[in-house]
Amino acid sequence: MRVLSLAGRRLAASLPTLFLILVGVFLLLQFAPGDTVDAMMAQMGGGDAATARELRQFYGLDLSVPVQLGNYLWRLVRLDLGFSSIYGKPVATVIAERLPATILLMTASLSFAFFAGLVLGVIAARGVNKWPDTIISTLGLVFYATPSFWFGLMAIVVFSIYLQWLPAGGLEDITRIQSGIWRTLDIARHLVLPTLTLGLIFLAIYLRIMRASMLEVLNLDFVRTARAKGLDETRVIVRHVLRNALLPMVTLIGLQAGTMLGGSVVVESVFSLPGLGRLAYESVIQRDLNTLLGIVFVSALLVIVVNFAVDLVYARLDPRIGTGD
Amino acid sequence: MTDHRLELKRRTLLMTTAAMAASVMFPERVFAQAAPRKGGVFSVHYGAEQRQLNPSLQASTGVYIIGGKIQEPLVDLDAKGDPVGVLAERWEATPDGKTITFHLRRNVNWHDGKPFTSADVQFTAMAMWKKILNYGSTLQLFLTAVDTPDAHTAIFRYERPMPLGLLLRALPDLGYISPKHLYETGDIRQNPVNLAPIGTGPFKFVQYERGQHVIADRNPNYWRADAPYLDRIVWRVITDRSAAAAQLEAGQLHYSPFSGITLSDIARLAKDPRFVVSTKGNEGNARTNTLEFNFRRKELSDIRVRRAIAHAINVPFFIDNFLGTFAKLGTGPVPSVSTDFYPADNGPQYPYDKAKAARLLDEAGYKAGAGGTRFSVRLLPAPWGEDISLWSTFVQQALGEVGIRVEVVRNDGAGFLKQVYADHAFDLATGWHQYRNDPAVSTTVWYRSGQPVGAPWTNQWGWTDPEMDRIIDDAATEIDPAKRKALYAQFQQRANSELPIWTPIEQIFVTTISAKARNHSNTPRWGSSSWHDLWLAE
């Protein structure tokens, strides 16, 4: 019950933010020259003025900006995300089709970054200023400094073109019909390179944070006490140090869920994945306001959900942090 | 002027020699007709998704590349570029040019099993081509009715004479037929069939996963015996050009049409024996790079300034260093591949001559002021391709050298069209003009005055010329082919002497295709055609 009430309060608190974001995006896109009918004409390679007028009427673009915004918000209140002019389907359907790829990619990258960062951070902290630390820290710096699109393209050149180990793009092999476990494995194979590409920057951050917080906790009194009690080193690290050092790591997950959605635009383009990031980019280019606002709405919900989960994990890790009264 | 012609000849000669050399080095590519193999999945690069896939509603290569395999036009072009019947077997026109009769192919069925009849032609022409199809509504403006005396005859009746040659050259692109029984009720634009097309073509639509792929399978009941050879075509949605090149190399793609990958990747893959890279099969998709002048700017409405700008830019240098062998000097709005209309005399040309440019600008009264600047202009490049972007930077630097300061203002597609064609907020604009086999289809509207504001790719330059309007109107209804050709020669000459738009570069789209593909690029609009004879070697 406490969890539910917390969730409810969290959601209520984020509603004004959500409202401001939606209005902001709506107004920002009004500043871009051209509307969805112009984009449509560009795609068609020409058309006459009468058709354009008719289409503007059809999409409600002949109305004034406040009226359009009002209509949109009123629809949103009734949980109707509207109709996508690029896809000719309800926005909710379009987003539902794209969401799985993005969630798959985000989950895979976050877990990869989190766990690899954790392990590398611990190794680096244990051998601080010795050769493992130097190698890991340097690698981290390189990963952090490499732009992800460049890393993605290089990974394709090495692993797909030269070695021919992994596919260069797409979510699955559509030239063969597969099902069950084989399809899952095929999708996993297709996700390896995108996951690495999106995850490496985050991995670098996690490993730095993990290393620093391990070093900090290692110097605290209770660790000295634990060692003095004669506990073996593995037990000290796992039970006492790691658990406490994990707190800043978990905080980061919440912060980075949003960043990752942004980063996925590039990765989804390079690996031709059908995700939300590319859909967002496409809807800006096509001036498809409904779809864009829908994506903003869903992404905001996603970030809220992730942060809520992070709060719950907090309470598990450190009983002193309550879920509130 | 003369050295331009020489340049052209030298290029043609070089390209011919290269083609001959290729045929000696790779004989299997040229004489590949041996024994077609059935089966195989052909993967195609699909660069930009469309809002719908029915080519009777939208004339664009993005739609033809998928819809053109599923639906069929009345007429297509053969290897020589001559009209050849597809859903129409033969046709004839009355001497006054107002009645054109199409005799339709018998025993053709839609993919859902219903028979194809003249009622489908009538419905498509009146409800789609005339009302919705871009360029179709202009082409069929004077179409009053389509009579159907029997199920296999469609008689087109026109209020004004319709040149048969024009109609036949336009129909490969603007003559796709849709099934009446699926469209006659409801809003045509919102019909779900638009995204799951039903046609009479060699491939049947299977699935469209947005953002991922479109799939079509062999039509076992296709009317051409033995065709098609492929089991399946898969169009993979890949928006990133470098990613597409990588997938070609990794073997995930067989074909990237219409210059879909970057110029540097094209140059690289051209050396790779696993691919065939050429302009062949795209002759019907010729385009020119343009420089459009806004006549509302006092300076640009002066013909001496427009000519000076053309003289100030070293086009051969740009082509050699940036575009490579796939482009050549442009000679006017009607490109040299248009054998039916390309005139013997193109009118004045503007070879690179900086001193002459400076002299013309001085004459026009725009002397260099402080810092050598004469005046400043805003140049809006269209975002359709790398070449346009490079060209706009080149123009900026070249004009800077003669004292015209250029500010390049970049926009995305919607922004570009709005600013140029609706707001007229440009001084210079640059983009592509795509030529569609006959100047009357989409070329002359760039020059005809009186176009409604906001209609993209029409004369929005503020240029009016009664003489040009007369030539355009006469040619559009002239039914004698020789006289039409002569009128379009006048059109070309006048376009080049008045220079409302300068067409400095002529290009043909580049195809990058796997060397395993056979029977490809064998018609002038092959990327858009039906691929009924395409097959994949082992």
Short mmCIF file of N, CA and C in Angstrom, two decimals, chain A residues 115-262:
data_model
loop_
_atom_site.label_atom_id
_atom_site.label_comp_id
_atom_site.label_asym_id
_atom_site.label_seq_id
_atom_site.Cartn_x
_atom_site.Cartn_y
_atom_site.Cartn_z
N PHE A 115 26.59 -3.61 -15.09
CA PHE A 115 27.32 -4.76 -14.54
C PHE A 115 28.78 -4.76 -14.94
N ALA A 116 29.06 -4.46 -16.20
CA ALA A 116 30.46 -4.40 -16.62
C ALA A 116 31.16 -3.27 -15.88
N GLY A 117 30.47 -2.13 -15.71
CA GLY A 117 31.06 -1.00 -15.00
C GLY A 117 31.32 -1.36 -13.55
N LEU A 118 30.39 -2.09 -12.96
CA LEU A 118 30.54 -2.50 -11.57
C LEU A 118 31.78 -3.38 -11.40
N VAL A 119 31.87 -4.41 -12.23
CA VAL A 119 32.98 -5.36 -12.11
C VAL A 119 34.32 -4.64 -12.35
N LEU A 120 34.37 -3.88 -13.44
CA LEU A 120 35.63 -3.19 -13.77
C LEU A 120 35.98 -2.19 -12.68
N GLY A 121 34.96 -1.51 -12.15
CA GLY A 121 35.21 -0.52 -11.09
C GLY A 121 35.79 -1.17 -9.85
N VAL A 122 35.23 -2.33 -9.49
CA VAL A 122 35.73 -3.04 -8.31
C VAL A 122 37.17 -3.47 -8.53
N ILE A 123 37.43 -4.04 -9.73
CA ILE A 123 38.81 -4.49 -10.02
C ILE A 123 39.77 -3.31 -9.93
N ALA A 124 39.34 -2.18 -10.53
CA ALA A 124 40.22 -1.01 -10.54
C ALA A 124 40.46 -0.52 -9.12
N ALA A 125 39.41 -0.51 -8.30
CA ALA A 125 39.56 0.00 -6.94
C ALA A 125 40.43 -0.92 -6.10
N ARG A 126 40.31 -2.22 -6.37
CA ARG A 126 41.12 -3.17 -5.59
C ARG A 126 42.60 -3.02 -5.94
N GLY A 127 42.87 -2.70 -7.15
CA GLY A 127 44.28 -2.56 -7.54
C GLY A 127 44.62 -1.12 -7.83
N VAL A 128 44.16 -0.25 -6.97
CA VAL A 128 44.30 1.18 -7.27
C VAL A 128 45.77 1.58 -7.48
N ASN A 129 45.98 2.35 -8.56
CA ASN A 129 47.30 2.84 -8.95
C ASN A 129 48.26 1.74 -9.40
N LYS A 130 47.73 0.52 -9.53
CA LYS A 130 48.58 -0.53 -10.10
C LYS A 130 48.13 -0.74 -11.55
N TRP A 131 48.75 -1.73 -12.23
CA TRP A 131 48.48 -1.84 -13.67
C TRP A 131 47.02 -2.13 -14.03
N PRO A 132 46.25 -2.93 -13.27
CA PRO A 132 44.83 -3.14 -13.70
C PRO A 132 44.06 -1.83 -13.67
N ASP A 133 44.34 -1.05 -12.64
CA ASP A 133 43.65 0.25 -12.52
C ASP A 133 44.01 1.15 -13.69
N THR A 134 45.29 1.21 -14.03
CA THR A 134 45.73 2.07 -15.13
C THR A 134 45.05 1.67 -16.43
N ILE A 135 45.06 0.37 -16.72
CA ILE A 135 44.47 -0.11 -17.98
C ILE A 135 42.98 0.21 -18.01
N ILE A 136 42.28 -0.14 -16.92
CA ILE A 136 40.82 0.06 -16.91
C ILE A 136 40.47 1.53 -16.99
N SER A 137 41.20 2.37 -16.24
CA SER A 137 40.89 3.80 -16.26
C SER A 137 41.15 4.40 -17.64
N THR A 138 42.23 3.97 -18.28
CA THR A 138 42.52 4.49 -19.62
C THR A 138 41.43 4.08 -20.60
N LEU A 139 41.06 2.79 -20.52
CA LEU A 139 40.00 2.30 -21.41
C LEU A 139 38.72 3.11 -21.21
N GLY A 140 38.39 3.34 -19.93
CA GLY A 140 37.20 4.11 -19.60
C GLY A 140 37.22 5.48 -20.25
N LEU A 141 38.40 6.11 -20.17
CA LEU A 141 38.55 7.44 -20.75
C LEU A 141 38.32 7.40 -22.26
N VAL A 142 38.89 6.36 -22.91
CA VAL A 142 38.73 6.21 -24.36
C VAL A 142 37.26 6.03 -24.72
N PHE A 143 36.58 5.14 -23.98
CA PHE A 143 35.16 4.89 -24.26
C PHE A 143 34.34 6.16 -24.09
N TYR A 144 34.70 6.91 -23.04
CA TYR A 144 33.93 8.11 -22.76
C TYR A 144 34.12 9.16 -23.84
N ALA A 145 35.32 9.20 -24.41
CA ALA A 145 35.65 10.25 -25.36
C ALA A 145 35.22 9.90 -26.79
N THR A 146 34.88 8.63 -27.05
CA THR A 146 34.55 8.22 -28.42
C THR A 146 33.09 8.53 -28.73
N PRO A 147 32.82 9.26 -29.82
CA PRO A 147 31.42 9.50 -30.20
C PRO A 147 30.76 8.17 -30.59
N SER A 148 29.52 7.98 -30.17
CA SER A 148 28.93 6.65 -30.34
C SER A 148 28.69 6.30 -31.80
N PHE A 149 28.39 7.29 -32.67
CA PHE A 149 28.15 6.93 -34.06
C PHE A 149 29.44 6.40 -34.70
N TRP A 150 30.58 7.00 -34.31
CA TRP A 150 31.85 6.56 -34.86
C TRP A 150 32.16 5.14 -34.38
N PHE A 151 31.94 4.94 -33.09
CA PHE A 151 32.18 3.60 -32.55
C PHE A 151 31.30 2.58 -33.26
N GLY A 152 30.03 2.94 -33.47
CA GLY A 152 29.10 2.03 -34.13
C GLY A 152 29.58 1.68 -35.53
N LEU A 153 29.97 2.69 -36.29
CA LEU A 153 30.40 2.43 -37.66
C LEU A 153 31.67 1.58 -37.69
N MET A 154 32.59 1.87 -36.76
CA MET A 154 33.82 1.07 -36.72
C MET A 154 33.51 -0.37 -36.34
N ALA A 155 32.60 -0.54 -35.39
CA ALA A 155 32.22 -1.90 -34.99
C ALA A 155 31.63 -2.65 -36.18
N ILE A 156 30.84 -1.93 -37.01
CA ILE A 156 30.27 -2.57 -38.20
C ILE A 156 31.38 -2.97 -39.16
N VAL A 157 32.33 -2.04 -39.38
CA VAL A 157 33.41 -2.34 -40.31
C VAL A 157 34.17 -3.59 -39.85
N VAL A 158 34.50 -3.66 -38.55
CA VAL A 158 35.31 -4.78 -38.06
C VAL A 158 34.49 -6.07 -37.96
N PHE A 159 33.37 -6.01 -37.25
CA PHE A 159 32.67 -7.27 -36.94
C PHE A 159 31.70 -7.73 -38.03
N SER A 160 31.18 -6.80 -38.82
CA SER A 160 30.22 -7.22 -39.84
C SER A 160 30.86 -7.37 -41.19
N ILE A 161 31.70 -6.39 -41.58
CA ILE A 161 32.23 -6.43 -42.94
C ILE A 161 33.46 -7.32 -43.04
N TYR A 162 34.47 -7.11 -42.13
CA TYR A 162 35.69 -7.92 -42.24
C TYR A 162 35.51 -9.31 -41.67
N LEU A 163 35.07 -9.39 -40.41
CA LEU A 163 34.99 -10.70 -39.77
C LEU A 163 33.70 -11.44 -40.13
N GLN A 164 32.66 -10.69 -40.51
CA GLN A 164 31.35 -11.27 -40.86
C GLN A 164 30.77 -12.09 -39.71
N TRP A 165 31.01 -11.65 -38.48
CA TRP A 165 30.49 -12.38 -37.33
C TRP A 165 29.07 -11.96 -36.98
N LEU A 166 28.84 -10.66 -37.07
CA LEU A 166 27.56 -10.13 -36.58
C LEU A 166 26.89 -9.31 -37.68
N PRO A 167 25.57 -9.23 -37.67
CA PRO A 167 24.87 -8.45 -38.70
C PRO A 167 25.13 -6.96 -38.55
N ALA A 168 25.06 -6.25 -39.68
CA ALA A 168 25.39 -4.82 -39.68
C ALA A 168 24.21 -3.95 -39.28
N GLY A 169 23.02 -4.53 -39.21
CA GLY A 169 21.89 -3.69 -38.85
C GLY A 169 20.60 -4.47 -38.89
N GLY A 170 19.53 -3.80 -38.47
CA GLY A 170 18.22 -4.44 -38.43
C GLY A 170 18.00 -5.10 -37.09
N LEU A 171 16.74 -5.47 -36.84
CA LEU A 171 16.41 -6.08 -35.55
C LEU A 171 16.43 -7.59 -35.63
N GLU A 172 16.12 -8.11 -36.82
CA GLU A 172 16.18 -9.56 -36.99
C GLU A 172 16.33 -9.87 -38.47
N ASP A 173 16.69 -11.12 -38.76
CA ASP A 173 16.88 -11.54 -40.13
C ASP A 173 15.51 -11.86 -40.73
N ILE A 174 15.04 -11.00 -41.65
CA ILE A 174 13.69 -11.19 -42.15
C ILE A 174 13.67 -12.04 -43.41
N THR A 175 14.86 -12.39 -43.93
CA THR A 175 14.84 -13.21 -45.13
C THR A 175 14.53 -14.66 -44.77
N ARG A 176 14.66 -14.98 -43.47
CA ARG A 176 14.28 -16.33 -43.03
C ARG A 176 13.12 -16.22 -42.06
N ILE A 177 12.24 -17.18 -42.08
CA ILE A 177 11.12 -17.14 -41.13
C ILE A 177 11.51 -17.99 -39.93
N GLN A 178 11.50 -17.35 -38.76
CA GLN A 178 11.96 -18.04 -37.57
C GLN A 178 10.95 -17.85 -36.46
N SER A 179 11.02 -18.74 -35.48
CA SER A 179 10.13 -18.55 -34.34
C SER A 179 10.79 -19.10 -33.10
N GLY A 180 10.20 -18.78 -31.95
CA GLY A 180 10.64 -19.32 -30.67
C GLY A 180 12.07 -18.93 -30.34
N ILE A 181 12.81 -19.93 -29.88
CA ILE A 181 14.15 -19.69 -29.36
C ILE A 181 15.08 -19.16 -30.45
N TRP A 182 14.90 -19.66 -31.68
CA TRP A 182 15.80 -19.24 -32.75
C TRP A 182 15.62 -17.76 -33.07
N ARG A 183 14.38 -17.32 -32.99
CA ARG A 183 14.11 -15.92 -33.25
C ARG A 183 14.73 -15.07 -32.13
N THR A 184 14.58 -15.52 -30.88
CA THR A 184 15.16 -14.81 -29.75
C THR A 184 16.67 -14.69 -29.91
N LEU A 185 17.31 -15.82 -30.26
CA LEU A 185 18.75 -15.81 -30.44
C LEU A 185 19.15 -14.87 -31.57
N ASP A 186 18.35 -14.88 -32.64
CA ASP A 186 18.65 -14.04 -33.79
C ASP A 186 18.58 -12.56 -33.40
N ILE A 187 17.53 -12.20 -32.64
CA ILE A 187 17.39 -10.82 -32.20
C ILE A 187 18.56 -10.45 -31.28
N ALA A 188 18.94 -11.38 -30.40
CA ALA A 188 20.05 -11.13 -29.49
C ALA A 188 21.33 -10.85 -30.29
N ARG A 189 21.55 -11.64 -31.33
CA ARG A 189 22.73 -11.48 -32.19
C ARG A 189 22.73 -10.08 -32.83
N HIS A 190 21.52 -9.66 -33.26
CA HIS A 190 21.42 -8.35 -33.90
C HIS A 190 21.63 -7.22 -32.90
N LEU A 191 21.41 -7.52 -31.62
CA LEU A 191 21.49 -6.45 -30.61
C LEU A 191 22.89 -6.27 -30.04
N VAL A 192 23.80 -7.22 -30.32
CA VAL A 192 25.12 -7.15 -29.68
C VAL A 192 25.82 -5.83 -29.98
N LEU A 193 25.98 -5.50 -31.25
CA LEU A 193 26.73 -4.29 -31.60
C LEU A 193 26.02 -3.01 -31.13
N PRO A 194 24.70 -2.88 -31.35
CA PRO A 194 24.04 -1.67 -30.85
C PRO A 194 24.17 -1.51 -29.34
N THR A 195 24.06 -2.62 -28.61
CA THR A 195 24.16 -2.56 -27.15
C THR A 195 25.53 -2.06 -26.74
N LEU A 196 26.57 -2.63 -27.36
CA LEU A 196 27.93 -2.19 -27.05
C LEU A 196 28.08 -0.71 -27.37
N THR A 197 27.59 -0.31 -28.54
CA THR A 197 27.77 1.08 -28.97
C THR A 197 27.10 2.05 -28.02
N LEU A 198 25.86 1.74 -27.66
CA LEU A 198 25.14 2.65 -26.78
C LEU A 198 25.66 2.56 -25.36
N GLY A 199 26.12 1.35 -24.96
CA GLY A 199 26.47 1.12 -23.56
C GLY A 199 27.85 1.61 -23.16
N LEU A 200 28.79 1.72 -24.12
CA LEU A 200 30.18 1.97 -23.72
C LEU A 200 30.39 3.29 -23.00
N ILE A 201 29.72 4.35 -23.47
CA ILE A 201 29.88 5.64 -22.80
C ILE A 201 29.40 5.54 -21.36
N PHE A 202 28.26 4.85 -21.19
CA PHE A 202 27.69 4.72 -19.85
C PHE A 202 28.56 3.82 -18.99
N LEU A 203 29.13 2.80 -19.64
CA LEU A 203 30.03 1.92 -18.92
C LEU A 203 31.19 2.73 -18.33
N ALA A 204 31.72 3.64 -19.13
CA ALA A 204 32.84 4.47 -18.66
C ALA A 204 32.43 5.26 -17.42
N ILE A 205 31.22 5.81 -17.47
CA ILE A 205 30.76 6.59 -16.32
C ILE A 205 30.60 5.70 -15.09
N TYR A 206 29.95 4.55 -15.29
CA TYR A 206 29.72 3.64 -14.15
C TYR A 206 31.02 3.19 -13.53
N LEU A 207 32.00 2.90 -14.38
CA LEU A 207 33.23 2.36 -13.79
C LEU A 207 33.96 3.44 -13.00
N ARG A 208 33.91 4.68 -13.48
CA ARG A 208 34.53 5.78 -12.71
C ARG A 208 33.84 5.93 -11.35
N ILE A 209 32.50 5.95 -11.39
CA ILE A 209 31.74 6.15 -10.16
C ILE A 209 31.99 5.00 -9.19
N MET A 210 31.96 3.78 -9.74
CA MET A 210 32.14 2.60 -8.90
C MET A 210 33.51 2.63 -8.24
N ARG A 211 34.51 2.96 -9.05
CA ARG A 211 35.89 2.98 -8.53
C ARG A 211 35.99 4.01 -7.40
N ALA A 212 35.45 5.21 -7.67
CA ALA A 212 35.56 6.27 -6.67
C ALA A 212 34.82 5.91 -5.39
N SER A 213 33.60 5.37 -5.53
CA SER A 213 32.84 5.14 -4.30
C SER A 213 33.37 3.93 -3.55
N MET A 214 33.93 2.95 -4.28
CA MET A 214 34.60 1.83 -3.60
C MET A 214 35.75 2.35 -2.76
N LEU A 215 36.56 3.21 -3.38
CA LEU A 215 37.73 3.74 -2.68
C LEU A 215 37.30 4.49 -1.43
N GLU A 216 36.19 5.23 -1.57
CA GLU A 216 35.71 6.01 -0.44
C GLU A 216 35.27 5.10 0.70
N VAL A 217 34.43 4.11 0.33
CA VAL A 217 33.88 3.23 1.36
C VAL A 217 34.97 2.39 2.01
N LEU A 218 35.97 1.99 1.20
CA LEU A 218 37.06 1.16 1.73
C LEU A 218 37.77 1.84 2.90
N ASN A 219 37.76 3.16 2.92
CA ASN A 219 38.46 3.89 3.97
C ASN A 219 37.60 4.18 5.19
N LEU A 220 36.33 3.75 5.16
CA LEU A 220 35.44 4.09 6.28
C LEU A 220 35.70 3.17 7.48
N ASP A 221 35.24 3.64 8.63
CA ASP A 221 35.53 2.94 9.88
C ASP A 221 34.97 1.53 9.93
N PHE A 222 33.72 1.39 9.41
CA PHE A 222 33.10 0.05 9.58
C PHE A 222 33.83 -1.02 8.79
N VAL A 223 34.49 -0.61 7.73
CA VAL A 223 35.28 -1.59 6.96
C VAL A 223 36.48 -2.02 7.81
N ARG A 224 37.11 -1.01 8.41
CA ARG A 224 38.26 -1.34 9.27
C ARG A 224 37.79 -2.29 10.37
N THR A 225 36.62 -2.01 10.95
CA THR A 225 36.08 -2.87 12.01
C THR A 225 35.87 -4.29 11.49
N ALA A 226 35.25 -4.37 10.31
CA ALA A 226 34.98 -5.69 9.74
C ALA A 226 36.26 -6.47 9.55
N ARG A 227 37.28 -5.77 9.04
CA ARG A 227 38.57 -6.45 8.84
C ARG A 227 39.15 -6.85 10.17
N ALA A 228 39.01 -5.96 11.17
CA ALA A 228 39.58 -6.23 12.48
C ALA A 228 38.93 -7.45 13.11
N LYS A 229 37.59 -7.63 12.78
CA LYS A 229 36.90 -8.81 13.29
C LYS A 229 37.46 -10.09 12.70
N GLY A 230 38.26 -9.95 11.65
CA GLY A 230 38.87 -11.11 11.03
C GLY A 230 38.07 -11.69 9.88
N LEU A 231 37.11 -10.93 9.32
CA LEU A 231 36.35 -11.40 8.16
C LEU A 231 37.27 -11.53 6.96
N ASP A 232 37.00 -12.54 6.14
CA ASP A 232 37.89 -12.66 4.99
C ASP A 232 37.56 -11.57 3.96
N GLU A 233 38.55 -11.26 3.10
CA GLU A 233 38.49 -10.09 2.24
C GLU A 233 37.27 -10.10 1.30
N THR A 234 36.94 -11.25 0.70
CA THR A 234 35.82 -11.34 -0.22
C THR A 234 34.53 -10.93 0.48
N ARG A 235 34.36 -11.44 1.71
CA ARG A 235 33.17 -11.12 2.48
C ARG A 235 33.08 -9.62 2.78
N VAL A 236 34.20 -9.05 3.12
CA VAL A 236 34.24 -7.61 3.41
C VAL A 236 33.81 -6.83 2.17
N ILE A 237 34.40 -7.19 1.05
CA ILE A 237 34.10 -6.46 -0.19
C ILE A 237 32.63 -6.60 -0.55
N VAL A 238 32.14 -7.85 -0.58
CA VAL A 238 30.78 -8.07 -1.07
C VAL A 238 29.74 -7.56 -0.09
N ARG A 239 29.85 -7.94 1.16
CA ARG A 239 28.80 -7.62 2.14
C ARG A 239 28.85 -6.17 2.62
N HIS A 240 30.05 -5.68 2.84
CA HIS A 240 30.15 -4.35 3.45
C HIS A 240 30.42 -3.23 2.47
N VAL A 241 31.42 -3.42 1.65
CA VAL A 241 31.82 -2.32 0.76
C VAL A 241 30.85 -2.15 -0.41
N LEU A 242 30.64 -3.26 -1.14
CA LEU A 242 29.87 -3.20 -2.38
C LEU A 242 28.48 -2.63 -2.13
N ARG A 243 27.83 -3.14 -1.12
CA ARG A 243 26.46 -2.74 -0.84
C ARG A 243 26.36 -1.23 -0.63
N ASN A 244 27.32 -0.67 0.05
CA ASN A 244 27.30 0.76 0.32
C ASN A 244 27.75 1.57 -0.89
N ALA A 245 28.69 0.99 -1.62
CA ALA A 245 29.20 1.71 -2.79
C ALA A 245 28.19 1.74 -3.92
N LEU A 246 27.20 0.84 -3.87
CA LEU A 246 26.22 0.75 -4.96
C LEU A 246 25.26 1.94 -5.03
N LEU A 247 25.07 2.61 -3.89
CA LEU A 247 24.06 3.68 -3.87
C LEU A 247 24.23 4.72 -4.98
N PRO A 248 25.41 5.32 -5.15
CA PRO A 248 25.55 6.31 -6.23
C PRO A 248 25.32 5.70 -7.61
N MET A 249 25.66 4.42 -7.77
CA MET A 249 25.46 3.74 -9.06
C MET A 249 23.97 3.70 -9.40
N VAL A 250 23.18 3.35 -8.38
CA VAL A 250 21.74 3.23 -8.63
C VAL A 250 21.13 4.61 -8.94
N THR A 251 21.63 5.64 -8.26
CA THR A 251 21.17 6.99 -8.55
C THR A 251 21.37 7.29 -10.03
N LEU A 252 22.54 6.89 -10.53
CA LEU A 252 22.88 7.18 -11.92
C LEU A 252 21.91 6.55 -12.92
N ILE A 253 21.45 5.32 -12.59
CA ILE A 253 20.52 4.65 -13.51
C ILE A 253 19.33 5.54 -13.77
N GLY A 254 18.77 6.09 -12.69
CA GLY A 254 17.60 6.96 -12.84
C GLY A 254 17.91 8.15 -13.71
N LEU A 255 19.09 8.74 -13.50
CA LEU A 255 19.44 9.93 -14.27
C LEU A 255 19.66 9.58 -15.73
N GLN A 256 20.24 8.39 -15.95
CA GLN A 256 20.67 8.10 -17.31
C GLN A 256 19.60 7.48 -18.19
N ALA A 257 18.50 7.07 -17.57
CA ALA A 257 17.43 6.50 -18.40
C ALA A 257 17.01 7.52 -19.46
N GLY A 258 16.93 8.79 -19.06
CA GLY A 258 16.55 9.84 -19.99
C GLY A 258 17.62 10.09 -21.05
N THR A 259 18.87 10.17 -20.59
CA THR A 259 19.98 10.41 -21.52
C THR A 259 20.03 9.32 -22.57
N MET A 260 19.76 8.08 -22.13
CA MET A 260 19.86 6.97 -23.04
C MET A 260 18.84 7.06 -24.16
N LEU A 261 17.65 7.53 -23.83
CA LEU A 261 16.63 7.71 -24.87
C LEU A 261 17.15 8.66 -25.95
N GLY A 262 17.85 9.71 -25.51
CA GLY A 262 18.42 10.66 -26.46
C GLY A 262 19.51 10.01 -27.29
#
